[in-house]
PDB file of C-alpha atoms in Angstrom:
ATOM      1  CA  MET A   1       4.926  58.675 -75.228  1.00 71.00           C
ATOM      2  CA  ILE A   2       3.811  60.719 -77.319  1.00 75.00           C
ATOM      3  CA  GLY A   3       6.104  63.682 -76.220  1.00 78.00           C
ATOM      4  CA  ALA A   4       9.145  61.416 -77.322  1.00 84.00           C
ATOM      5  CA  LEU A   5       7.452  60.523 -80.811  1.00 92.00           C
ATOM      6  CA  GLU A   6       6.251  63.750 -81.874  1.00 93.00           C
ATOM      7  CA  PRO A   7      10.176  65.553 -81.794  1.00 94.00           C
ATOM      8  CA  LEU A   8      10.990  61.678 -83.542  1.00 95.00           C
ATOM      9  CA  ILE A   9       8.502  62.410 -85.953  1.00 96.00           C
ATOM     10  CA  THR A  10       7.996  66.048 -86.992  1.00 96.00           C
ATOM     11  CA  PRO A  11      11.053  66.541 -89.229  1.00 97.00           C
ATOM     12  CA  VAL A  12      10.262  63.492 -91.334  1.00 97.00           C
ATOM     13  CA  VAL A  13       6.212  64.914 -91.622  1.00 97.00           C
ATOM     14  CA  GLU A  14       7.378  68.226 -92.291  1.00 97.00           C
ATOM     15  CA  ASP A  15       9.956  66.784 -95.097  1.00 97.00           C
ATOM     16  CA  SER A  16       7.016  65.400 -96.637  1.00 96.00           C
ATOM     17  CA  GLY A  17       5.459  69.028 -97.109  1.00 96.00           C
ATOM     18  CA  VAL A  18       3.060  69.033 -94.618  1.00 98.00           C
ATOM     19  CA  GLU A  19       2.377  70.060 -91.134  1.00 96.00           C
ATOM     20  CA  LEU A  20       1.837  67.547 -88.093  1.00 97.00           C
ATOM     21  CA  TYR A  21      -1.101  68.854 -86.691  1.00 97.00           C
ATOM     22  CA  ASP A  22      -1.914  66.443 -83.499  1.00 95.00           C
ATOM     23  CA  ILE A  23      -0.970  62.772 -82.448  1.00 95.00           C
ATOM     24  CA  GLU A  24      -3.331  59.573 -80.956  1.00 94.00           C
ATOM     25  CA  PHE A  25      -2.057  56.829 -79.690  1.00 95.00           C
ATOM     26  CA  VAL A  26      -5.240  54.805 -78.705  1.00 95.00           C
ATOM     27  CA  LYS A  27      -7.259  50.956 -77.896  1.00 95.00           C
ATOM     28  CA  GLU A  28      -9.627  49.938 -80.376  1.00 95.00           C
ATOM     29  CA  GLY A  29     -11.138  47.175 -80.187  1.00 92.00           C
ATOM     30  CA  GLY A  30      -8.119  44.840 -78.492  1.00 92.00           C
ATOM     31  CA  SER A  31      -5.816  46.760 -81.071  1.00 94.00           C
ATOM     32  CA  ARG A  32      -2.819  49.949 -80.454  1.00 96.00           C
ATOM     33  CA  ILE A  33      -3.743  53.177 -83.210  1.00 97.00           C
ATOM     34  CA  LEU A  34      -1.073  55.368 -83.427  1.00 97.00           C
ATOM     35  CA  ARG A  35      -2.780  58.595 -85.370  1.00 97.00           C
ATOM     36  CA  LEU A  36      -1.412  61.139 -86.965  1.00 98.00           C
ATOM     37  CA  PHE A  37      -3.120  63.900 -88.413  1.00 98.00           C
ATOM     38  CA  ILE A  38      -1.609  65.767 -91.069  1.00 98.00           C
ATOM     39  CA  ASP A  39      -2.564  69.247 -92.543  1.00 97.00           C
ATOM     40  CA  LYS A  40      -1.283  71.827 -95.398  1.00 96.00           C
ATOM     41  CA  GLU A  41      -2.610  74.603 -96.844  1.00 94.00           C
ATOM     42  CA  GLY A  42      -5.809  73.504 -98.805  1.00 94.00           C
ATOM     43  CA  GLY A  43      -6.052  69.926 -97.018  1.00 94.00           C
ATOM     44  CA  VAL A  44      -4.094  66.659 -97.976  1.00 97.00           C
ATOM     45  CA  ASP A  45      -4.698  64.438-100.350  1.00 97.00           C
ATOM     46  CA  LEU A  46      -4.809  60.584 -99.982  1.00 97.00           C
ATOM     47  CA  ASN A  47      -1.122  60.993-101.641  1.00 97.00           C
ATOM     48  CA  ASP A  48       0.110  63.159 -98.422  1.00 98.00           C
ATOM     49  CA  CYS A  49      -1.158  60.441 -96.157  1.00 98.00           C
ATOM     50  CA  GLU A  50       0.311  57.882 -98.352  1.00 98.00           C
ATOM     51  CA  ARG A  51       3.716  59.508 -98.600  1.00 97.00           C
ATOM     52  CA  VAL A  52       3.701  60.210 -94.821  1.00 98.00           C
ATOM     53  CA  SER A  53       2.867  56.592 -93.685  1.00 98.00           C
ATOM     54  CA  ARG A  54       5.817  55.376 -95.724  1.00 98.00           C
ATOM     55  CA  ALA A  55       8.307  58.163 -94.380  1.00 98.00           C
ATOM     56  CA  VAL A  56       7.092  57.455 -90.752  1.00 97.00           C
ATOM     57  CA  SER A  57       7.179  53.789 -91.259  1.00 97.00           C
ATOM     58  CA  ALA A  58      10.891  53.372 -91.707  1.00 97.00           C
ATOM     59  CA  VAL A  59      11.609  56.093 -89.381  1.00 96.00           C
ATOM     60  CA  LEU A  60       9.616  54.619 -86.472  1.00 95.00           C
ATOM     61  CA  ASP A  61      10.432  50.900 -87.290  1.00 95.00           C
ATOM     62  CA  GLU A  62      14.540  52.128 -87.027  1.00 94.00           C
ATOM     63  CA  HIS A  63      14.093  53.740 -83.576  1.00 92.00           C
ATOM     64  CA  ASP A  64      11.208  51.478 -82.561  1.00 90.00           C
ATOM     65  CA  PRO A  65       9.942  53.856 -79.897  1.00 92.00           C
ATOM     66  CA  ILE A  66       6.550  51.977 -79.224  1.00 92.00           C
ATOM     67  CA  GLU A  67       7.224  48.817 -77.028  1.00 90.00           C
ATOM     68  CA  THR A  68       3.826  47.137 -78.200  1.00 92.00           C
ATOM     69  CA  ALA A  69       2.344  46.157 -81.712  1.00 94.00           C
ATOM     70  CA  TYR A  70       0.003  49.097 -82.890  1.00 95.00           C
ATOM     71  CA  ARG A  71      -1.210  50.050 -85.978  1.00 97.00           C
ATOM     72  CA  LEU A  72      -0.278  53.409 -88.174  1.00 97.00           C
ATOM     73  CA  GLN A  73      -2.690  56.144 -89.465  1.00 98.00           C
ATOM     74  CA  VAL A  74      -2.413  59.234 -91.091  1.00 98.00           C
ATOM     75  CA  GLY A  75      -4.843  61.388 -92.192  1.00 97.00           C
ATOM     76  CA  SER A  76      -6.621  64.328 -91.784  1.00 97.00           C
ATOM     77  CA  PRO A  77      -7.417  66.489 -88.722  1.00 97.00           C
ATOM     78  CA  GLY A  78     -11.195  66.995 -90.896  1.00 95.00           C
ATOM     79  CA  ILE A  79     -13.175  70.387 -90.950  1.00 93.00           C
ATOM     80  CA  GLU A  80     -14.385  70.213 -87.172  1.00 95.00           C
ATOM     81  CA  ARG A  81     -10.604  69.101 -86.135  1.00 96.00           C
ATOM     82  CA  ARG A  82      -9.483  69.529 -82.564  1.00 96.00           C
ATOM     83  CA  ILE A  83      -8.331  72.489 -81.639  1.00 96.00           C
ATOM     84  CA  VAL A  84      -5.428  70.771 -78.523  1.00 93.00           C
ATOM     85  CA  LYS A  85      -1.968  72.520 -78.815  1.00 92.00           C
ATOM     86  CA  PRO A  86      -1.228  76.358 -77.982  1.00 94.00           C
ATOM     87  CA  SER A  87      -0.737  77.297 -81.441  1.00 93.00           C
ATOM     88  CA  HIS A  88      -4.037  75.562 -82.031  1.00 95.00           C
ATOM     89  CA  PHE A  89      -5.789  77.803 -80.143  1.00 96.00           C
ATOM     90  CA  ARG A  90      -3.700  80.623 -81.603  1.00 95.00           C
ATOM     91  CA  ARG A  91      -4.122  79.535 -85.007  1.00 95.00           C
ATOM     92  CA  TYR A  92      -8.264  79.552 -84.610  1.00 96.00           C
ATOM     93  CA  VAL A  93      -8.718  82.798 -82.727  1.00 97.00           C
ATOM     94  CA  GLY A  94     -12.026  84.689 -84.708  1.00 96.00           C
ATOM     95  CA  HIS A  95     -13.210  80.983 -85.550  1.00 96.00           C
ATOM     96  CA  LYS A  96     -16.655  79.445 -84.013  1.00 97.00           C
ATOM     97  CA  VAL A  97     -15.722  76.130 -81.758  1.00 97.00           C
ATOM     98  CA  LEU A  98     -17.109  73.822 -78.787  1.00 97.00           C
ATOM     99  CA  VAL A  99     -15.441  74.225 -75.681  1.00 96.00           C
ATOM    100  CA  LYS A 100     -16.339  71.089 -73.467  1.00 96.00           C
ATOM    101  CA  LEU A 101     -15.061  71.409 -69.688  1.00 96.00           C
ATOM    102  CA  PHE A 102     -14.223  68.931 -67.112  1.00 95.00           C
ATOM    103  CA  ALA A 103     -16.404  69.752 -64.896  1.00 91.00           C
ATOM    104  CA  PRO A 104     -19.245  73.231 -64.497  1.00 90.00           C
ATOM    105  CA  HIS A 105     -18.343  76.444 -65.212  1.00 82.00           C
ATOM    106  CA  SER A 106     -20.205  80.045 -64.337  1.00 72.00           C
ATOM    107  CA  PRO A 107     -19.468  83.468 -65.633  1.00 63.00           C
ATOM    108  CA  GLN A 108     -16.668  85.505 -64.637  1.00 56.00           C
ATOM    109  CA  ASP A 109     -18.771  88.924 -64.887  1.00 51.00           C
ATOM    110  CA  PRO A 110     -17.624  91.201 -62.220  1.00 52.00           C
ATOM    111  CA  ASP A 111     -20.936  92.559 -62.153  1.00 53.00           C
ATOM    112  CA  ALA A 112     -22.762  88.923 -62.662  1.00 51.00           C
ATOM    113  CA  ALA A 113     -25.032  88.659 -59.007  1.00 48.00           C
ATOM    114  CA  GLU A 114     -23.748  85.859 -57.184  1.00 48.00           C
ATOM    115  CA  SER A 115     -26.136  83.752 -57.404  1.00 41.00           C
ATOM    116  CA  VAL A 116     -26.231  83.316 -61.309  1.00 50.00           C
ATOM    117  CA  THR A 117     -24.686  79.269 -61.878  1.00 53.00           C
ATOM    118  CA  THR A 118     -25.205  77.757 -64.907  1.00 54.00           C
ATOM    119  CA  GLY A 119     -23.468  74.265 -64.160  1.00 77.00           C
ATOM    120  CA  ARG A 120     -22.978  74.237 -67.770  1.00 88.00           C
ATOM    121  CA  LYS A 121     -20.189  71.762 -69.321  1.00 94.00           C
ATOM    122  CA  LYS A 122     -20.689  72.652 -72.816  1.00 95.00           C
ATOM    123  CA  PHE A 123     -20.206  76.262 -74.619  1.00 95.00           C
ATOM    124  CA  THR A 124     -20.445  77.603 -78.543  1.00 96.00           C
ATOM    125  CA  GLY A 125     -19.101  80.679 -79.567  1.00 96.00           C
ATOM    126  CA  VAL A 126     -15.999  82.687 -80.986  1.00 97.00           C
ATOM    127  CA  LEU A 127     -12.813  81.761 -79.590  1.00 97.00           C
ATOM    128  CA  SER A 128     -11.505  85.469 -79.262  1.00 96.00           C
ATOM    129  CA  GLU A 129      -8.785  84.906 -77.387  1.00 96.00           C
ATOM    130  CA  TYR A 130      -5.642  82.594 -76.290  1.00 96.00           C
ATOM    131  CA  ASP A 131      -3.091  84.094 -74.266  1.00 93.00           C
ATOM    132  CA  ASP A 132       0.543  82.429 -73.003  1.00 86.00           C
ATOM    133  CA  THR A 133      -0.709  81.984 -69.515  1.00 92.00           C
ATOM    134  CA  GLY A 134      -3.447  79.487 -70.803  1.00 89.00           C
ATOM    135  CA  LYS A 135      -6.474  81.279 -70.823  1.00 95.00           C
ATOM    136  CA  VAL A 136      -9.185  80.845 -73.217  1.00 95.00           C
ATOM    137  CA  THR A 137     -12.108  83.261 -74.209  1.00 96.00           C
ATOM    138  CA  LEU A 138     -14.998  82.652 -75.686  1.00 95.00           C
ATOM    139  CA  LYS A 139     -17.815  84.823 -76.908  1.00 96.00           C
ATOM    140  CA  ASP A 140     -21.065  82.711 -77.234  1.00 94.00           C
ATOM    141  CA  GLU A 141     -23.959  84.145 -79.476  1.00 91.00           C
ATOM    142  CA  ASP A 142     -25.509  85.991 -76.629  1.00 92.00           C
ATOM    143  CA  GLY A 143     -22.629  88.249 -76.261  1.00 93.00           C
ATOM    144  CA  GLN A 144     -21.446  86.465 -72.699  1.00 93.00           C
ATOM    145  CA  ILE A 145     -17.707  86.334 -72.315  1.00 94.00           C
ATOM    146  CA  TRP A 146     -16.092  83.103 -70.960  1.00 94.00           C
ATOM    147  CA  ILE A 147     -12.609  82.725 -69.579  1.00 94.00           C
ATOM    148  CA  PHE A 148     -11.525  79.610 -68.895  1.00 93.00           C
ATOM    149  CA  GLU A 149      -8.254  78.001 -67.971  1.00 93.00           C
ATOM    150  CA  LYS A 150      -6.758  75.381 -70.395  1.00 92.00           C
ATOM    151  CA  LYS A 151      -6.855  72.621 -67.724  1.00 93.00           C
ATOM    152  CA  GLN A 152     -10.963  73.289 -67.248  1.00 93.00           C
ATOM    153  CA  VAL A 153     -10.878  71.967 -71.151  1.00 95.00           C
ATOM    154  CA  SER A 154     -11.313  68.397 -71.385  1.00 96.00           C
ATOM    155  CA  SER A 155     -11.826  68.992 -75.327  1.00 96.00           C
ATOM    156  CA  CYS A 156     -12.394  71.770 -78.175  1.00 97.00           C
ATOM    157  CA  ARG A 157     -13.345  71.595 -81.718  1.00 97.00           C
ATOM    158  CA  LEU A 158     -13.778  74.074 -84.362  1.00 97.00           C
ATOM    159  CA  VAL A 159     -17.710  74.180 -85.147  1.00 96.00           C
ATOM    160  CA  VAL A 160     -18.782  74.260 -89.313  1.00 91.00           C
ATOM    161  CA  ASP A 161     -22.448  75.633 -89.200  1.00 83.00           C
ATOM    162  CA  ASP A 162     -22.822  75.742 -92.750  1.00 66.00           C
ATOM    163  CA  VAL A 163     -21.464  72.111 -94.684  1.00 58.00           C
ATOM    164  CA  ILE A 164     -22.642  71.134 -98.443  1.00 57.00           C
TER     165      ILE A 164
END
């Protein structure tokens, strides 16, 4: 469903002077919520969220693409934002991230002993590369290089260490 919403909503959001960063359609407390995360250089403010909410609401009312009742929420992806799309991964190369995997992962180091099995599912480090095949490369604090297929990644977020 989100795949069908994105082309409908994106032009409206961009006409409001911001970028459509991400979309979620979730069930919380018995209610369905359509969340739009918007962004722009320097960050978004309440006026941006209100403007986008009004514009998108009008388009959704006109086209009625969601069959069930829902609430629309528009906000910022936040400082420790999710990294989901290939464009997000490319944008945040060089930044510190937290990667969580669906299953445990071991180093892909040809010099590593075969008996090395970490069983780790969480990795923190600098996102050093993302390529068109969907490979995510991370360098952790110890200098270890980790390579994951995008399909192995259950979630990825920016990490900000020194928030004042």
